[in-house]
The first five atom37 places (N, CA, C, CB, O) and aatype in JSON, in Angstrom:
{
  "aatype": [12, 2, 11, 1, 5, 10, 5, 8, 9, 11, 3, 9, 9, 9, 0, 16, 11, 6, 2, 10, 10, 11, 5, 10, 3, 6, 16, 11, 6, 0, 17, 1, 6, 6, 11, 7, 2, 18, 0, 3, 6, 19, 3, 5, 0, 3, 8, 6, 15, 3, 13, 0, 9, 16, 10, 1, 2, 1, 3, 1, 6, 1, 1, 10, 9, 10, 11, 10, 3, 11, 16, 10, 16, 1, 9, 6, 2, 3, 14, 3, 13, 7, 18, 4, 3, 11, 4, 7, 3, 6, 9, 7, 12, 1, 1, 10, 6, 0, 1, 14, 16, 0, 6, 10, 4, 9, 2, 4, 11, 15, 11, 15, 6, 9, 8, 6, 1, 5, 5, 11, 7],
  "atom_mask": [
    [1, 1, 1, 1, 1],
    [1, 1, 1, 1, 1],
    [1, 1, 1, 1, 1],
    [1, 1, 1, 1, 1],
    [1, 1, 1, 1, 1],
    [1, 1, 1, 1, 1],
    [1, 1, 1, 1, 1],
    [1, 1, 1, 1, 1],
    [1, 1, 1, 1, 1],
    [1, 1, 1, 1, 1],
    [1, 1, 1, 1, 1],
    [1, 1, 1, 1, 1],
    [1, 1, 1, 1, 1],
    [1, 1, 1, 1, 1],
    [1, 1, 1, 1, 1],
    [1, 1, 1, 1, 1],
    [1, 1, 1, 1, 1],
    [1, 1, 1, 1, 1],
    [1, 1, 1, 1, 1],
    [1, 1, 1, 1, 1],
    [1, 1, 1, 1, 1],
    [1, 1, 1, 1, 1],
    [1, 1, 1, 1, 1],
    [1, 1, 1, 1, 1],
    [1, 1, 1, 1, 1],
    [1, 1, 1, 1, 1],
    [1, 1, 1, 1, 1],
    [1, 1, 1, 1, 1],
    [1, 1, 1, 1, 1],
    [1, 1, 1, 1, 1],
    [1, 1, 1, 1, 1],
    [1, 1, 1, 1, 1],
    [1, 1, 1, 1, 1],
    [1, 1, 1, 1, 1],
    [1, 1, 1, 1, 1],
    [1, 1, 1, 0, 1],
    [1, 1, 1, 1, 1],
    [1, 1, 1, 1, 1],
    [1, 1, 1, 1, 1],
    [1, 1, 1, 1, 1],
    [1, 1, 1, 1, 1],
    [1, 1, 1, 1, 1],
    [1, 1, 1, 1, 1],
    [1, 1, 1, 1, 1],
    [1, 1, 1, 1, 1],
    [1, 1, 1, 1, 1],
    [1, 1, 1, 1, 1],
    [1, 1, 1, 1, 1],
    [1, 1, 1, 1, 1],
    [1, 1, 1, 1, 1],
    [1, 1, 1, 1, 1],
    [1, 1, 1, 1, 1],
    [1, 1, 1, 1, 1],
    [1, 1, 1, 1, 1],
    [1, 1, 1, 1, 1],
    [1, 1, 1, 1, 1],
    [1, 1, 1, 1, 1],
    [1, 1, 1, 1, 1],
    [1, 1, 1, 1, 1],
    [1, 1, 1, 1, 1],
    [1, 1, 1, 1, 1],
    [1, 1, 1, 1, 1],
    [1, 1, 1, 1, 1],
    [1, 1, 1, 1, 1],
    [1, 1, 1, 1, 1],
    [1, 1, 1, 1, 1],
    [1, 1, 1, 1, 1],
    [1, 1, 1, 1, 1],
    [1, 1, 1, 1, 1],
    [1, 1, 1, 1, 1],
    [1, 1, 1, 1, 1],
    [1, 1, 1, 1, 1],
    [1, 1, 1, 1, 1],
    [1, 1, 1, 1, 1],
    [1, 1, 1, 1, 1],
    [1, 1, 1, 1, 1],
    [1, 1, 1, 1, 1],
    [1, 1, 1, 1, 1],
    [1, 1, 1, 1, 1],
    [1, 1, 1, 1, 1],
    [1, 1, 1, 1, 1],
    [1, 1, 1, 0, 1],
    [1, 1, 1, 1, 1],
    [1, 1, 1, 1, 1],
    [1, 1, 1, 1, 1],
    [1, 1, 1, 1, 1],
    [1, 1, 1, 1, 1],
    [1, 1, 1, 0, 1],
    [1, 1, 1, 1, 1],
    [1, 1, 1, 1, 1],
    [1, 1, 1, 1, 1],
    [1, 1, 1, 0, 1],
    [1, 1, 1, 1, 1],
    [1, 1, 1, 1, 1],
    [1, 1, 1, 1, 1],
    [1, 1, 1, 1, 1],
    [1, 1, 1, 1, 1],
    [1, 1, 1, 1, 1],
    [1, 1, 1, 1, 1],
    [1, 1, 1, 1, 1],
    [1, 1, 1, 1, 1],
    [1, 1, 1, 1, 1],
    [1, 1, 1, 1, 1],
    [1, 1, 1, 1, 1],
    [1, 1, 1, 1, 1],
    [1, 1, 1, 1, 1],
    [1, 1, 1, 1, 1],
    [1, 1, 1, 1, 1],
    [1, 1, 1, 1, 1],
    [1, 1, 1, 1, 1],
    [1, 1, 1, 1, 1],
    [1, 1, 1, 1, 1],
    [1, 1, 1, 1, 1],
    [1, 1, 1, 1, 1],
    [1, 1, 1, 1, 1],
    [1, 1, 1, 1, 1],
    [1, 1, 1, 1, 1],
    [1, 1, 1, 1, 1],
    [1, 1, 1, 1, 1],
    [1, 1, 1, 1, 1],
    [1, 1, 1, 0, 1]
  ],
  "atom_positions": [
    [[8.25, -7.34, 19.73], [8.39, -5.9, 19.61], [7.84, -5.24, 20.88], [7.67, -5.37, 18.34], [6.85, -5.7, 21.46]],
    [[8.48, -4.18, 21.27], [7.98, -3.5, 22.45], [6.88, -2.5, 22.06], [9.13, -2.77, 23.19], [6.64, -2.25, 20.88]],
    [[6.22, -1.95, 23.07], [5.07, -1.06, 22.83], [5.46, 0.19, 22.04], [4.43, -0.65, 24.15], [4.7, 0.66, 21.19]],
    [[6.64, 0.71, 22.32], [7.1, 1.91, 21.61], [7.28, 1.62, 20.13], [8.41, 2.42, 22.22], [6.9, 2.42, 19.28]],
    [[7.88, 0.47, 19.81], [8.08, 0.09, 18.41], [6.74, -0.15, 17.71], [8.95, -1.17, 18.31], [6.53, 0.28, 16.57]],
    [[5.83, -0.83, 18.4], [4.51, -1.07, 17.82], [3.79, 0.25, 17.55], [3.66, -1.95, 18.76], [3.16, 0.41, 16.5]],
    [[3.88, 1.18, 18.48], [3.24, 2.49, 18.28], [3.86, 3.22, 17.11], [3.34, 3.34, 19.56], [3.17, 3.88, 16.34]],
    [[5.17, 3.1, 16.96], [5.87, 3.74, 15.84], [5.35, 3.2, 14.51], [7.4, 3.52, 15.95], [5.1, 3.96, 13.58]],
    [[5.18, 1.89, 14.42], [4.66, 1.27, 13.19], [3.21, 1.71, 12.98], [4.76, -0.29, 13.27], [2.81, 2.01, 11.85]],
    [[2.42, 1.74, 14.04], [1.03, 2.21, 13.92], [0.98, 3.65, 13.41], [0.31, 2.1, 15.28], [0.15, 3.98, 12.57]],
    [[1.86, 4.49, 13.92], [1.9, 5.89, 13.48], [2.23, 5.99, 11.99], [2.94, 6.68, 14.3], [1.64, 6.8, 11.28]],
    [[3.15, 5.16, 11.53], [3.5, 5.14, 10.1], [2.29, 4.72, 9.28], [4.69, 4.17, 9.83], [1.98, 5.33, 8.26]],
    [[1.61, 3.68, 9.73], [0.43, 3.18, 9.01], [-0.66, 4.25, 8.95], [-0.11, 1.9, 9.68], [-1.24, 4.49, 7.89]],
    [[-0.93, 4.87, 10.08], [-1.99, 5.89, 10.13], [-1.65, 7.07, 9.22], [-2.2, 6.38, 11.58], [-2.53, 7.56, 8.51]],
    [[-0.4, 7.53, 9.24], [0.0, 8.64, 8.38], [-0.1, 8.26, 6.9], [1.44, 9.08, 8.71], [-0.56, 9.06, 6.08]],
    [[0.31, 7.06, 6.58], [0.22, 6.58, 5.19], [-1.23, 6.51, 4.76], [0.9, 5.2, 5.04], [-1.58, 6.94, 3.66]],
    [[-2.06, 5.96, 5.61], [-3.48, 5.82, 5.29], [-4.13, 7.19, 5.1], [-4.21, 5.04, 6.39], [-4.9, 7.39, 4.16]],
    [[-3.83, 8.13, 5.98], [-4.4, 9.48, 5.85], [-3.98, 10.13, 4.53], [-3.96, 10.36, 7.03], [-4.79, 10.78, 3.88]],
    [[-2.72, 9.95, 4.15], [-2.23, 10.5, 2.89], [-2.95, 9.87, 1.7], [-0.71, 10.28, 2.77], [-3.33, 10.57, 0.76]],
    [[-3.12, 8.56, 1.74], [-3.81, 7.87, 0.65], [-5.27, 8.31, 0.55], [-3.74, 6.35, 0.85], [-5.79, 8.52, -0.55]],
    [[-5.93, 8.45, 1.68], [-7.33, 8.89, 1.68], [-7.45, 10.31, 1.11], [-7.91, 8.84, 3.1], [-8.4, 10.62, 0.4]],
    [[-6.49, 11.16, 1.44], [-6.48, 12.52, 0.91], [-6.34, 12.49, -0.61], [-5.33, 13.35, 1.54], [-7.04, 13.22, -1.32]],
    [[-5.44, 11.64, -1.12], [-5.27, 11.53, -2.57], [-6.54, 11.01, -3.24], [-4.09, 10.6, -2.89], [-6.91, 11.48, -4.31]],
    [[-7.19, 10.05, -2.61], [-8.44, 9.54, -3.17], [-9.5, 10.65, -3.23], [-8.97, 8.36, -2.33], [-10.21, 10.77, -4.23]],
    [[-9.59, 11.44, -2.18], [-10.54, 12.55, -2.17], [-10.22, 13.58, -3.25], [-10.55, 13.23, -0.79], [-11.12, 14.1, -3.91]],
    [[-8.93, 13.86, -3.44], [-8.53, 14.82, -4.48], [-8.9, 14.31, -5.87], [-7.02, 15.09, -4.4], [-9.31, 15.08, -6.73]],
    [[-8.74, 13.01, -6.09], [-9.11, 12.43, -7.38], [-10.61, 12.53, -7.6], [-8.65, 10.96, -7.46], [-11.06, 12.87, -8.69]],
    [[-11.38, 12.23, -6.56], [-12.84, 12.35, -6.68], [-13.25, 13.79, -6.99], [-13.53, 11.87, -5.38], [-14.12, 14.03, -7.83]],
    [[-12.63, 14.73, -6.31], [-12.94, 16.14, -6.52], [-12.57, 16.57, -7.94], [-12.22, 17.02, -5.49], [-13.32, 17.29, -8.59]],
    [[-11.42, 16.13, -8.42], [-11.0, 16.46, -9.78], [-11.99, 15.89, -10.8], [-9.57, 15.92, -10.06], [-12.29, 16.52, -11.81]],
    [[-12.49, 14.7, -10.51], [-13.46, 14.07, -11.41], [-14.75, 14.91, -11.47], [-13.77, 12.63, -10.94], [-15.31, 15.1, -12.54]],
    [[-15.2, 15.39, -10.31], [-16.43, 16.18, -10.26], [-16.26, 17.54, -10.95], [-16.84, 16.4, -8.8], [-17.19, 18.04, -11.58]],
    [[-15.07, 18.11, -10.83], [-14.83, 19.45, -11.38], [-14.48, 19.43, -12.87], [-13.73, 20.12, -10.62], [-14.42, 20.49, -13.5]],
    [[-14.25, 18.28, -13.41], [-13.83, 18.17, -14.81], [-14.88, 18.79, -15.72], [-13.6, 16.69, -15.2], [-16.06, 18.41, -15.7]],
    [[-14.45, 19.74, -16.51], [-15.36, 20.46, -17.4], [-15.56, 19.74, -18.73], [-14.84, 21.87, -17.66], [-16.65, 19.77, -19.3]],
    [[-14.53, 19.1, -19.22], [-14.66, 18.38, -20.47], [-14.55, 19.26, -21.7], [0.0, 0.0, 0.0], [-14.98, 18.86, -22.78]],
    [[-13.97, 20.44, -21.57], [-13.77, 21.32, -22.73], [-12.38, 21.05, -23.31], [-13.93, 22.82, -22.33], [-11.37, 21.43, -22.71]],
    [[-12.35, 20.42, -24.44], [-11.08, 20.07, -25.06], [-11.0, 20.7, -26.44], [-10.91, 18.54, -25.14], [-12.01, 20.86, -27.13]],
    [[-9.79, 21.05, -26.84], [-9.59, 21.67, -28.14], [-9.96, 20.72, -29.27], [-8.14, 22.12, -28.3], [-10.53, 21.12, -30.29]],
    [[-9.63, 19.46, -29.07], [-9.95, 18.47, -30.11], [-10.03, 17.08, -29.48], [-8.9, 18.49, -31.25], [-9.85, 16.92, -28.28]],
    [[-10.31, 16.1, -30.31], [-10.47, 14.73, -29.83], [-9.17, 14.15, -29.28], [-10.98, 13.84, -30.95], [-9.2, 13.32, -28.37]],
    [[-8.04, 14.58, -29.81], [-6.75, 14.09, -29.33], [-6.52, 14.55, -27.89], [-5.59, 14.58, -30.24], [-6.09, 13.77, -27.05]],
    [[-6.82, 15.81, -27.62], [-6.69, 16.32, -26.25], [-7.59, 15.55, -25.29], [-7.03, 17.82, -26.19], [-7.19, 15.2, -24.18]],
    [[-8.81, 15.29, -25.73], [-9.75, 14.54, -24.9], [-9.23, 13.13, -24.65], [-11.14, 14.5, -25.55], [-9.3, 12.63, -23.53]],
    [[-8.72, 12.48, -25.69], [-8.19, 11.12, -25.55], [-6.99, 11.1, -24.62], [-7.8, 10.55, -26.93], [-6.86, 10.19, -23.79]],
    [[-6.11, 12.09, -24.74], [-4.96, 12.18, -23.83], [-5.42, 12.32, -22.39], [-4.06, 13.36, -24.21], [-4.91, 11.65, -21.49]],
    [[-6.37, 13.2, -22.18], [-6.89, 13.41, -20.82], [-7.52, 12.13, -20.27], [-7.91, 14.56, -20.81], [-7.27, 11.76, -19.12]],
    [[-8.32, 11.47, -21.06], [-8.98, 10.25, -20.61], [-7.96, 9.15, -20.32], [-9.97, 9.76, -21.66], [-8.13, 8.39, -19.37]],
    [[-6.91, 9.08, -21.12], [-5.85, 8.1, -20.87], [-5.14, 8.39, -19.55], [-4.84, 8.08, -22.04], [-4.91, 7.49, -18.75]],
    [[-4.79, 9.66, -19.35], [-4.14, 10.05, -18.09], [-5.03, 9.77, -16.89], [-3.77, 11.54, -18.12], [-4.56, 9.29, -15.86]],
    [[-6.3, 10.05, -17.04], [-7.22, 9.84, -15.92], [-7.41, 8.35, -15.65], [-8.57, 10.51, -16.2], [-7.58, 7.95, -14.5]],
    [[-7.39, 7.53, -16.69], [-7.51, 6.08, -16.5], [-6.32, 5.55, -15.7], [-7.59, 5.35, -17.86], [-6.48, 4.69, -14.84]],
    [[-5.14, 6.08, -15.99], [-3.94, 5.68, -15.23], [-4.09, 6.12, -13.78], [-2.66, 6.3, -15.85], [-3.77, 5.36, -12.86]],
    [[-4.58, 7.33, -13.56], [-4.79, 7.82, -12.2], [-5.78, 6.93, -11.46], [-5.3, 9.27, -12.22], [-5.57, 6.6, -10.29]],
    [[-6.85, 6.54, -12.12], [-7.84, 5.67, -11.48], [-7.26, 4.31, -11.13], [-9.06, 5.49, -12.39], [-7.55, 3.77, -10.06]],
    [[-6.43, 3.76, -12.0], [-5.77, 2.47, -11.68], [-4.88, 2.63, -10.46], [-4.95, 1.96, -12.88], [-4.85, 1.77, -9.58]],
    [[-4.13, 3.74, -10.42], [-3.28, 3.98, -9.26], [-4.1, 4.12, -7.98], [-2.43, 5.24, -9.47], [-3.73, 3.6, -6.94]],
    [[-5.21, 4.83, -8.07], [-6.06, 5.01, -6.89], [-6.68, 3.68, -6.45], [-7.16, 6.04, -7.18], [-6.87, 3.46, -5.25]],
    [[-6.99, 2.81, -7.39], [-7.52, 1.5, -7.03], [-6.46, 0.69, -6.29], [-7.99, 0.73, -8.29], [-6.76, 0.01, -5.31]],
    [[-5.23, 0.77, -6.75], [-4.12, 0.09, -6.06], [-3.97, 0.66, -4.65], [-2.78, 0.25, -6.86], [-3.74, -0.08, -3.69]],
    [[-4.11, 1.98, -4.53], [-4.01, 2.62, -3.22], [-5.18, 2.22, -2.32], [-3.97, 4.13, -3.38], [-5.0, 2.06, -1.11]],
    [[-6.36, 2.05, -2.89], [-7.52, 1.61, -2.11], [-7.25, 0.22, -1.52], [-8.8, 1.59, -2.99], [-7.58, -0.05, -0.37]],
    [[-6.66, -0.66, -2.33], [-6.33, -2.0, -1.83], [-5.26, -1.92, -0.74], [-5.84, -2.9, -2.98], [-5.29, -2.7, 0.22]],
    [[-4.32, -0.99, -0.88], [-3.3, -0.8, 0.15], [-3.94, -0.33, 1.45], [-2.24, 0.2, -0.32], [-3.53, -0.76, 2.53]],
    [[-4.94, 0.53, 1.37], [-5.64, 0.99, 2.57], [-6.26, -0.2, 3.3], [-6.74, 2.02, 2.21], [-6.2, -0.28, 4.53]],
    [[-6.84, -1.13, 2.55], [-7.41, -2.33, 3.18], [-6.32, -3.14, 3.88], [-8.12, -3.2, 2.12], [-6.54, -3.65, 4.98]],
    [[-5.15, -3.27, 3.24], [-4.04, -3.98, 3.87], [-3.55, -3.26, 5.12], [-2.88, -4.16, 2.88], [-3.2, -3.9, 6.12]],
    [[-3.52, -1.94, 5.07], [-3.1, -1.16, 6.23], [-4.07, -1.36, 7.39], [-2.99, 0.33, 5.88], [-3.65, -1.51, 8.53]],
    [[-5.37, -1.36, 7.09], [-6.37, -1.62, 8.13], [-6.19, -3.01, 8.73], [-7.79, -1.48, 7.56], [-6.27, -3.19, 9.95]],
    [[-5.94, -3.99, 7.88], [-5.71, -5.35, 8.35], [-4.48, -5.4, 9.25], [-5.54, -6.32, 7.15], [-4.47, -6.1, 10.26]],
    [[-3.45, -4.67, 8.87], [-2.22, -4.65, 9.67], [-2.45, -3.98, 11.02], [-1.1, -3.94, 8.91], [-1.93, -4.44, 12.03]],
    [[-3.22, -2.9, 11.05], [-3.54, -2.26, 12.33], [-4.27, -3.22, 13.26], [-4.4, -0.99, 12.11], [-3.98, -3.28, 14.45]],
    [[-5.21, -3.97, 12.71], [-5.94, -4.97, 13.5], [-4.97, -6.04, 13.99], [-7.07, -5.61, 12.66], [-5.05, -6.49, 15.14]],
    [[-4.08, -6.44, 13.13], [-3.1, -7.47, 13.49], [-2.19, -6.98, 14.62], [-2.26, -7.87, 12.26], [-1.88, -7.74, 15.54]],
    [[-1.76, -5.73, 14.55], [-0.91, -5.18, 15.62], [-1.64, -5.26, 16.96], [-0.52, -3.71, 15.3], [-1.05, -5.6, 17.98]],
    [[-2.93, -4.93, 16.95], [-3.72, -4.93, 18.18], [-3.98, -6.33, 18.72], [-5.03, -4.23, 17.94], [-4.02, -6.53, 19.93]],
    [[-4.15, -7.31, 17.82], [-4.64, -8.62, 18.25], [-3.64, -9.76, 18.17], [-5.8, -8.98, 17.43], [-3.86, -10.81, 18.78]],
    [[-2.55, -9.59, 17.45], [-1.62, -10.69, 17.22], [-0.31, -10.43, 17.96], [-1.36, -10.89, 15.72], [0.46, -9.55, 17.56]],
    [[-0.04, -11.19, 19.01], [1.21, -10.98, 19.75], [2.45, -11.33, 18.92], [1.2, -11.8, 21.01], [3.57, -10.99, 19.31]],
    [[2.25, -12.01, 17.79], [3.38, -12.37, 16.94], [3.62, -11.36, 15.82], [3.14, -13.74, 16.34], [4.42, -11.62, 14.92]],
    [[2.93, -10.21, 15.87], [3.19, -9.2, 14.85], [4.66, -8.81, 14.92], [2.27, -7.96, 15.04], [5.22, -8.62, 16.0]],
    [[5.28, -8.68, 13.75], [6.69, -8.32, 13.69], [7.59, -9.53, 13.52], [0.0, 0.0, 0.0], [8.8, -9.41, 13.38]],
    [[6.96, -10.71, 13.52], [7.71, -11.95, 13.3], [7.25, -12.57, 11.99], [7.52, -12.95, 14.48], [6.07, -12.51, 11.63]],
    [[8.18, -13.15, 11.28], [7.92, -13.75, 9.97], [6.9, -14.88, 10.08], [9.23, -14.27, 9.34], [7.03, -15.77, 10.93]],
    [[5.89, -14.84, 9.22], [4.87, -15.88, 9.21], [5.43, -17.23, 8.76], [3.72, -15.48, 8.31], [4.84, -18.27, 9.05]],
    [[6.55, -17.22, 8.06], [7.09, -18.46, 7.52], [8.14, -19.09, 8.46], [7.71, -18.21, 6.16], [8.03, -20.27, 8.79]],
    [[9.13, -18.31, 8.87], [10.23, -18.89, 9.66], [10.2, -18.52, 11.13], [11.55, -18.47, 9.07], [10.87, -19.15, 11.94]],
    [[9.42, -17.49, 11.49], [9.32, -17.09, 12.89], [10.37, -16.1, 13.35], [0.0, 0.0, 0.0], [10.32, -15.64, 14.49]],
    [[11.33, -15.75, 12.48], [12.34, -14.75, 12.85], [11.71, -13.36, 12.86], [13.54, -14.79, 11.86], [10.65, -13.14, 12.28]],
    [[12.39, -12.44, 13.55], [11.91, -11.06, 13.54], [12.0, -10.5, 12.12], [12.72, -10.18, 14.52], [12.97, -10.75, 11.41]],
    [[10.99, -9.76, 11.74], [10.99, -9.15, 10.41], [12.02, -8.02, 10.36], [9.59, -8.61, 10.04], [12.68, -7.83, 9.34]],
    [[12.16, -7.31, 11.42], [13.14, -6.22, 11.46], [12.45, -4.87, 11.36], [0.0, 0.0, 0.0], [11.56, -4.66, 10.54]],
    [[12.87, -3.98, 12.21], [12.24, -2.66, 12.3], [12.38, -1.87, 11.0], [12.84, -1.88, 13.45], [11.42, -1.24, 10.56]],
    [[13.55, -1.9, 10.38], [13.75, -1.13, 9.14], [12.81, -1.61, 8.04], [15.21, -1.22, 8.67], [12.27, -0.8, 7.29]],
    [[12.63, -2.92, 7.94], [11.71, -3.45, 6.93], [10.27, -3.04, 7.24], [11.83, -5.0, 6.85], [9.53, -2.64, 6.34]],
    [[9.88, -3.13, 8.5], [8.52, -2.74, 8.88], [8.28, -1.24, 8.7], [8.24, -3.14, 10.32], [7.17, -0.82, 8.36]],
    [[9.31, -0.44, 8.92], [9.16, 1.0, 8.68], [8.94, 1.27, 7.19], [10.4, 1.76, 9.19], [8.14, 2.13, 6.82]],
    [[9.65, 0.53, 6.35], [9.52, 0.72, 4.9], [8.25, 0.08, 4.36], [10.73, 0.14, 4.19], [7.62, 0.6, 3.44]],
    [[7.87, -1.05, 4.95], [6.69, -1.8, 4.48], [5.97, -2.38, 5.69], [7.1, -2.94, 3.47], [6.16, -3.55, 6.02]],
    [[5.15, -1.57, 6.35], [4.51, -2.02, 7.59], [3.58, -3.21, 7.42], [3.75, -0.9, 8.19], [3.25, -3.87, 8.41]],
    [[3.15, -3.5, 6.2], [2.26, -4.63, 5.96], [3.02, -5.94, 5.75], [1.38, -4.36, 4.74], [2.41, -6.98, 5.52]],
    [[4.35, -5.89, 5.84], [5.17, -7.09, 5.59], [4.81, -8.19, 6.58], [6.67, -6.75, 5.69], [4.68, -7.96, 7.78]],
    [[4.66, -9.4, 6.05], [4.38, -10.57, 6.88], [5.53, -11.56, 6.86], [3.1, -11.25, 6.43], [5.55, -12.53, 7.61]],
    [[6.5, -11.3, 5.97], [7.67, -12.17, 5.85], [8.94, -11.36, 6.08], [7.7, -12.87, 4.47], [9.0, -10.18, 5.74]],
    [[9.95, -12.01, 6.66], [11.25, -11.36, 6.79], [11.86, -11.23, 5.39], [12.2, -12.17, 7.74], [11.36, -11.83, 4.43]],
    [[12.9, -10.46, 5.27], [13.48, -10.19, 3.96], [14.01, -11.47, 3.31], [14.6, -9.16, 4.08], [13.91, -11.63, 2.1]],
    [[14.57, -12.38, 4.11], [15.1, -13.62, 3.54], [13.98, -14.49, 2.97], [15.87, -14.41, 4.6], [14.09, -14.99, 1.86]],
    [[12.91, -14.67, 3.72], [11.79, -15.49, 3.23], [11.1, -14.83, 2.05], [10.77, -15.73, 4.36], [10.68, -15.51, 1.12]],
    [[10.99, -13.51, 2.07], [10.37, -12.8, 0.94], [11.22, -12.96, -0.32], [10.17, -11.31, 1.27], [10.69, -13.17, -1.41]],
    [[12.53, -12.85, -0.17], [13.43, -13.02, -1.32], [13.31, -14.42, -1.89], [14.88, -12.73, -0.92], [13.24, -14.6, -3.1]],
    [[13.3, -15.42, -1.01], [13.15, -16.8, -1.47], [11.82, -17.0, -2.17], [13.28, -17.78, -0.29], [11.75, -17.69, -3.19]],
    [[10.77, -16.41, -1.63], [9.45, -16.52, -2.23], [9.42, -15.9, -3.63], [8.4, -15.84, -1.33], [8.83, -16.47, -4.55]],
    [[10.05, -14.75, -3.78], [10.08, -14.08, -5.09], [10.89, -14.89, -6.1], [10.67, -12.68, -4.96], [10.51, -14.98, -7.27]],
    [[11.99, -15.47, -5.66], [12.8, -16.32, -6.55], [11.97, -17.51, -7.0], [14.1, -16.8, -5.85], [11.97, -17.87, -8.18]],
    [[11.27, -18.13, -6.06], [10.43, -19.28, -6.38], [9.33, -18.9, -7.38], [9.8, -19.87, -5.1], [9.06, -19.64, -8.32]],
    [[8.71, -17.74, -7.18], [7.67, -17.27, -8.1], [8.22, -17.07, -9.5], [7.05, -15.96, -7.58], [7.58, -17.44, -10.48]],
    [[9.41, -16.47, -9.59], [10.02, -16.25, -10.91], [10.34, -17.57, -11.6], [11.29, -15.41, -10.78], [10.18, -17.69, -12.81]],
    [[10.8, -18.55, -10.82], [11.12, -19.86, -11.4], [9.85, -20.54, -11.9], [11.83, -20.75, -10.37], [9.88, -21.22, -12.93]],
    [[8.75, -20.36, -11.19], [7.49, -20.97, -11.6], [6.98, -20.35, -12.9], [6.45, -20.83, -10.5], [6.39, -21.04, -13.73]],
    [[7.2, -19.04, -13.06], [6.72, -18.34, -14.25], [7.63, -18.58, -15.46], [6.62, -16.85, -13.98], [7.17, -18.67, -16.59]],
    [[8.93, -18.69, -15.18], [9.89, -18.68, -16.27], [10.3, -19.99, -16.76], [0.0, 0.0, 0.0], [11.11, -20.07, -17.69]]
  ]
}
């Protein structure tokens, strides 16, 4: 990949990370501001259930932030960034734009997913 393409992927990662961090901050702020005044126990249970789902989503996003950081480091230090870890082919710009943390090309990823399903099923 050339420097312009690498910078483009870095820009996508940084924008994604900033958005995720903003969402995490908003969730923390909502948690602090929560008054806890509910009409009844059902309302409270609904709210707690919704908030539990939000927390699970934020945890998934926190793990994605770690992957994004790892990918930024990889872009800086690994001259093979953008090439499939399995077959060595280029991952492809469109795939990296959609999923900058991708380490496998679409063909190897598809084969891997098929293999995983066969192992489970």
